[in-house]
């Protein structure tokens, strides 16, 4: 009897704290914002350095653009989200 009361009390308190956390946590891109920014900086730096080398060609440029463009859009979405969060 006592064990069932304790376990039901623990379940309800964890459900309450879980719902409180989910109301505060923002979904989407801002969770991974730092990883996107670091990845974007690394890729842009690598593209800049490699563009001066003799190994640079049109297909390598296309490959870098293929990786950079989604990260650039994600970065823009993060900036817009953060600005909207402040306002």
CSV table of N, CA and C in Angstrom, one decimal:
chain,number,residue,atom,x,y,z
A,1,UNK,N,0.8,-1.2,0.0
A,1,UNK,CA,0.0,0.0,0.0
A,1,UNK,C,0.9,1.3,0.0
A,2,UNK,N,1.8,1.3,0.9
A,2,UNK,CA,2.7,2.5,1.0
A,2,UNK,C,3.5,2.6,-0.2
A,3,UNK,N,4.0,1.5,-0.8
A,3,UNK,CA,4.8,1.5,-2.0
A,3,UNK,C,4.0,2.0,-3.2
A,4,UNK,N,2.8,1.7,-3.3
A,4,UNK,CA,2.0,2.2,-4.4
A,4,UNK,C,1.7,3.7,-4.3
A,5,UNK,N,1.6,4.2,-3.1
A,5,UNK,CA,1.4,5.6,-2.9
A,5,UNK,C,2.7,6.4,-3.2
A,6,UNK,N,3.8,5.8,-2.8
A,6,UNK,CA,5.1,6.5,-3.1
A,6,UNK,C,5.4,6.5,-4.6
A,7,UNK,N,5.1,5.4,-5.3
A,7,UNK,CA,5.4,5.3,-6.7
A,7,UNK,C,4.4,6.2,-7.5
A,8,UNK,N,3.2,6.3,-7.1
A,8,UNK,CA,2.2,7.1,-7.8
A,8,UNK,C,2.6,8.6,-7.6
A,9,UNK,N,3.1,8.9,-6.4
A,9,UNK,CA,3.5,10.3,-6.1
A,9,UNK,C,4.8,10.6,-6.9
A,10,UNK,N,5.7,9.7,-7.1
A,10,UNK,CA,6.9,9.9,-7.9
A,10,UNK,C,6.5,10.1,-9.4
A,11,UNK,N,5.6,9.3,-9.8
A,11,UNK,CA,5.2,9.4,-11.2
A,11,UNK,C,4.5,10.8,-11.5
A,12,UNK,N,3.7,11.2,-10.6
A,12,UNK,CA,3.0,12.5,-10.8
A,12,UNK,C,4.0,13.7,-10.7
A,13,UNK,N,4.9,13.6,-9.8
A,13,UNK,CA,5.9,14.7,-9.7
A,13,UNK,C,6.8,14.7,-10.9
A,14,UNK,N,7.2,13.6,-11.4
A,14,UNK,CA,8.1,13.6,-12.6
A,14,UNK,C,7.3,14.1,-13.8
A,15,UNK,N,6.0,13.8,-13.9
A,15,UNK,CA,5.2,14.3,-15.0
A,15,UNK,C,5.0,15.8,-15.0
A,16,UNK,N,4.9,16.3,-13.8
A,16,UNK,CA,4.8,17.8,-13.6
A,16,UNK,C,6.1,18.4,-14.0
A,17,UNK,N,7.2,17.9,-13.5
A,17,UNK,CA,8.5,18.5,-13.9
A,17,UNK,C,8.8,18.4,-15.3
A,18,UNK,N,8.4,17.3,-15.9
A,18,UNK,CA,8.6,17.0,-17.4
A,18,UNK,C,7.8,18.0,-18.2
A,19,UNK,N,6.6,18.3,-17.8
A,19,UNK,CA,5.7,19.2,-18.5
A,19,UNK,C,6.3,20.7,-18.3
A,20,UNK,N,6.8,21.0,-17.2
A,20,UNK,CA,7.4,22.3,-16.9
A,20,UNK,C,8.6,22.5,-17.8
A,21,UNK,N,9.4,21.5,-17.9
A,21,UNK,CA,10.6,21.6,-18.7
A,21,UNK,C,10.3,21.8,-20.2
A,22,UNK,N,9.3,21.0,-20.6
A,22,UNK,CA,8.9,21.1,-22.1
A,22,UNK,C,8.3,22.4,-22.4
A,23,UNK,N,7.7,23.1,-21.5
A,23,UNK,CA,7.1,24.4,-21.7
A,23,UNK,C,8.2,25.5,-21.9
A,24,UNK,N,9.3,25.3,-21.2
A,24,UNK,CA,10.4,26.3,-21.2
A,24,UNK,C,11.4,26.0,-22.3
A,25,UNK,N,11.6,24.8,-22.7
A,25,UNK,CA,12.6,24.5,-23.7
A,25,UNK,C,12.0,24.9,-25.1
A,26,UNK,N,12.9,25.6,-25.9
A,26,UNK,CA,12.4,26.0,-27.2
A,26,UNK,C,12.8,24.9,-28.2
A,27,UNK,N,11.9,24.6,-29.0
A,27,UNK,CA,12.1,23.5,-30.0
A,27,UNK,C,12.9,24.1,-31.2
A,28,UNK,N,13.5,23.2,-32.0
A,28,UNK,CA,14.0,23.5,-33.3
A,28,UNK,C,15.5,23.8,-33.3
A,29,UNK,N,15.9,24.7,-34.2
A,29,UNK,CA,17.3,25.0,-34.5
A,29,UNK,C,18.1,25.6,-33.4
A,30,UNK,N,17.6,26.4,-32.5
A,30,UNK,CA,18.5,27.1,-31.6
A,30,UNK,C,19.2,26.1,-30.6
A,31,UNK,N,18.8,24.9,-30.5
A,31,UNK,CA,19.4,23.9,-29.7
A,31,UNK,C,20.8,23.6,-30.3
A,32,UNK,N,20.9,23.5,-31.6
A,32,UNK,CA,22.2,23.2,-32.2
A,32,UNK,C,22.8,24.4,-32.9
A,33,UNK,N,22.5,25.6,-32.4
A,33,UNK,CA,23.0,26.8,-33.0
A,33,UNK,C,24.5,26.9,-32.9
A,34,UNK,N,25.1,26.5,-31.8
A,34,UNK,CA,26.6,26.6,-31.7
A,34,UNK,C,27.3,25.7,-32.7
A,35,UNK,N,26.7,24.5,-32.9
A,35,UNK,CA,27.3,23.5,-33.8
A,35,UNK,C,27.2,24.0,-35.2
A,36,UNK,N,26.1,24.6,-35.6
A,36,UNK,CA,25.9,25.1,-36.9
A,36,UNK,C,26.9,26.3,-37.2
A,37,UNK,N,27.0,27.2,-36.2
A,37,UNK,CA,27.9,28.3,-36.4
A,37,UNK,C,29.4,27.9,-36.5
A,38,UNK,N,29.8,27.0,-35.7
A,38,UNK,CA,31.2,26.4,-35.7
A,38,UNK,C,31.4,25.7,-37.1
A,39,UNK,N,30.5,24.9,-37.5
A,39,UNK,CA,30.6,24.2,-38.7
A,39,UNK,C,30.6,25.1,-39.9
A,40,UNK,N,29.8,26.1,-39.9
A,40,UNK,CA,29.8,27.1,-41.0
A,40,UNK,C,31.1,27.9,-41.0
A,41,UNK,N,31.7,28.3,-39.9
A,41,UNK,CA,33.0,29.0,-39.9
A,41,UNK,C,34.1,28.1,-40.4
A,42,UNK,N,34.1,26.8,-40.0
A,42,UNK,CA,35.1,25.9,-40.4
A,42,UNK,C,35.0,25.6,-41.9
A,43,UNK,N,33.8,25.4,-42.4
A,43,UNK,CA,33.7,25.2,-43.9
A,43,UNK,C,34.0,26.4,-44.7
A,44,UNK,N,33.6,27.6,-44.3
A,44,UNK,CA,34.0,28.8,-45.0
A,44,UNK,C,35.5,29.1,-45.0
A,45,UNK,N,36.1,28.8,-43.8
A,45,UNK,CA,37.6,28.9,-43.7
A,45,UNK,C,38.3,28.0,-44.6
A,46,UNK,N,37.8,26.7,-44.6
A,46,UNK,CA,38.4,25.7,-45.5
A,46,UNK,C,38.3,26.0,-46.9
A,47,UNK,N,37.1,26.5,-47.3
A,47,UNK,CA,36.9,26.9,-48.7
A,47,UNK,C,37.8,28.1,-49.1
A,48,UNK,N,38.0,29.0,-48.2
A,48,UNK,CA,38.9,30.1,-48.5
A,48,UNK,C,40.3,29.7,-48.7
A,49,UNK,N,40.8,28.8,-47.8
A,49,UNK,CA,42.2,28.4,-47.8
A,49,UNK,C,42.4,27.5,-49.0
A,50,UNK,N,41.5,26.6,-49.3
A,50,UNK,CA,41.6,25.7,-50.4
A,50,UNK,C,41.5,26.4,-51.8
A,51,UNK,N,40.7,27.5,-51.8
A,51,UNK,CA,40.6,28.2,-53.1
A,51,UNK,C,41.9,28.7,-53.6
A,52,UNK,N,42.8,29.0,-52.7
A,52,UNK,CA,44.1,29.5,-53.1
A,52,UNK,C,45.1,28.4,-53.5
A,53,UNK,N,44.7,27.1,-53.3
A,53,UNK,CA,45.7,26.0,-53.6
A,53,UNK,C,45.5,25.6,-55.0
A,54,UNK,N,46.4,24.7,-55.4
A,54,UNK,CA,46.4,24.2,-56.8
A,54,UNK,C,45.4,23.1,-57.0
A,55,UNK,N,44.9,22.6,-55.9
A,55,UNK,CA,43.9,21.5,-55.9
A,55,UNK,C,42.5,21.9,-56.1
A,56,UNK,N,42.3,23.2,-56.1
A,56,UNK,CA,40.9,23.8,-56.2
A,56,UNK,C,40.4,23.6,-57.7
A,57,UNK,N,39.2,23.1,-57.8
A,57,UNK,CA,38.5,23.0,-59.1
A,57,UNK,C,37.0,23.2,-58.9
A,58,UNK,N,36.3,23.2,-60.0
A,58,UNK,CA,34.9,23.5,-60.1
A,58,UNK,C,34.1,22.5,-59.2
A,59,UNK,N,34.5,21.2,-59.3
A,59,UNK,CA,33.7,20.2,-58.5
A,59,UNK,C,33.9,20.4,-57.0
A,60,UNK,N,35.1,20.7,-56.6
A,60,UNK,CA,35.4,21.0,-55.2
A,60,UNK,C,34.6,22.2,-54.7
A,61,UNK,N,34.5,23.2,-55.5
A,61,UNK,CA,33.7,24.4,-55.2
A,61,UNK,C,32.2,24.0,-55.1
A,62,UNK,N,31.7,23.2,-55.9
A,62,UNK,CA,30.3,22.8,-55.8
A,62,UNK,C,30.1,21.9,-54.6
A,63,UNK,N,31.0,21.1,-54.2
A,63,UNK,CA,30.9,20.3,-53.0
A,63,UNK,C,30.8,21.2,-51.8
A,64,UNK,N,31.7,22.2,-51.7
A,64,UNK,CA,31.7,23.1,-50.6
A,64,UNK,C,30.4,23.9,-50.5
A,65,UNK,N,29.9,24.3,-51.7
A,65,UNK,CA,28.6,25.1,-51.7
A,65,UNK,C,27.5,24.2,-51.3
A,66,UNK,N,27.5,22.9,-51.6
A,66,UNK,CA,26.5,22.0,-51.2
A,66,UNK,C,26.4,21.8,-49.7
A,67,UNK,N,27.5,21.9,-49.1
A,67,UNK,CA,27.6,21.8,-47.6
A,67,UNK,C,27.3,23.1,-46.9
A,68,UNK,N,27.7,24.2,-47.5
A,68,UNK,CA,27.6,25.5,-46.9
A,68,UNK,C,26.2,26.1,-46.9
A,69,UNK,N,25.5,25.9,-48.0
A,69,UNK,CA,24.2,26.5,-48.2
A,69,UNK,C,23.2,26.1,-47.1
A,70,UNK,N,23.0,24.8,-46.8
A,70,UNK,CA,22.1,24.5,-45.8
A,70,UNK,C,22.5,25.1,-44.4
A,71,UNK,N,23.8,25.1,-44.1
A,71,UNK,CA,24.2,25.7,-42.9
A,71,UNK,C,24.0,27.2,-42.8
A,72,UNK,N,24.1,27.8,-44.0
A,72,UNK,CA,23.9,29.3,-44.1
A,72,UNK,C,22.4,29.6,-43.8
A,73,UNK,N,21.5,28.8,-44.4
A,73,UNK,CA,20.1,29.0,-44.2
A,73,UNK,C,19.7,28.7,-42.7
A,74,UNK,N,20.4,27.7,-42.1
A,74,UNK,CA,20.1,27.4,-40.7
A,74,UNK,C,20.6,28.5,-39.8
A,75,UNK,N,21.8,29.1,-40.2
A,75,UNK,CA,22.3,30.3,-39.4
A,75,UNK,C,21.4,31.4,-39.5
A,76,UNK,N,20.8,31.7,-40.7
A,76,UNK,CA,19.9,32.8,-40.9
A,76,UNK,C,18.6,32.5,-40.0
A,77,UNK,N,18.1,31.3,-40.0
A,77,UNK,CA,17.0,31.0,-39.2
A,77,UNK,C,17.2,31.1,-37.7
A,78,UNK,N,18.4,30.8,-37.3
A,78,UNK,CA,18.8,31.0,-35.9
A,78,UNK,C,18.8,32.4,-35.5
A,79,UNK,N,19.4,33.2,-36.4
A,79,UNK,CA,19.5,34.7,-36.1
A,79,UNK,C,18.1,35.3,-36.0
A,80,UNK,N,17.2,34.9,-37.0
A,80,UNK,CA,15.8,35.4,-37.0
A,80,UNK,C,15.1,35.0,-35.7
A,81,UNK,N,15.3,33.7,-35.3
A,81,UNK,CA,14.6,33.2,-34.1
A,81,UNK,C,15.1,33.9,-32.9
A,82,UNK,N,16.4,34.1,-32.8
A,82,UNK,CA,16.9,34.9,-31.6
A,82,UNK,C,16.4,36.3,-31.5
A,83,UNK,N,16.4,37.0,-32.7
A,83,UNK,CA,15.9,38.3,-32.7
A,83,UNK,C,14.4,38.4,-32.3
A,84,UNK,N,13.6,37.4,-32.9
A,84,UNK,CA,12.2,37.4,-32.5
A,84,UNK,C,12.0,37.0,-31.1
A,85,UNK,N,12.9,36.2,-30.5
A,85,UNK,CA,12.8,35.9,-29.1
A,85,UNK,C,13.0,37.1,-28.2
A,86,UNK,N,13.9,38.0,-28.6
A,86,UNK,CA,14.2,39.2,-27.8
A,86,UNK,C,13.0,40.2,-27.9
A,87,UNK,N,12.5,40.3,-29.1
A,87,UNK,CA,11.4,41.3,-29.3
A,87,UNK,C,10.1,40.7,-28.7
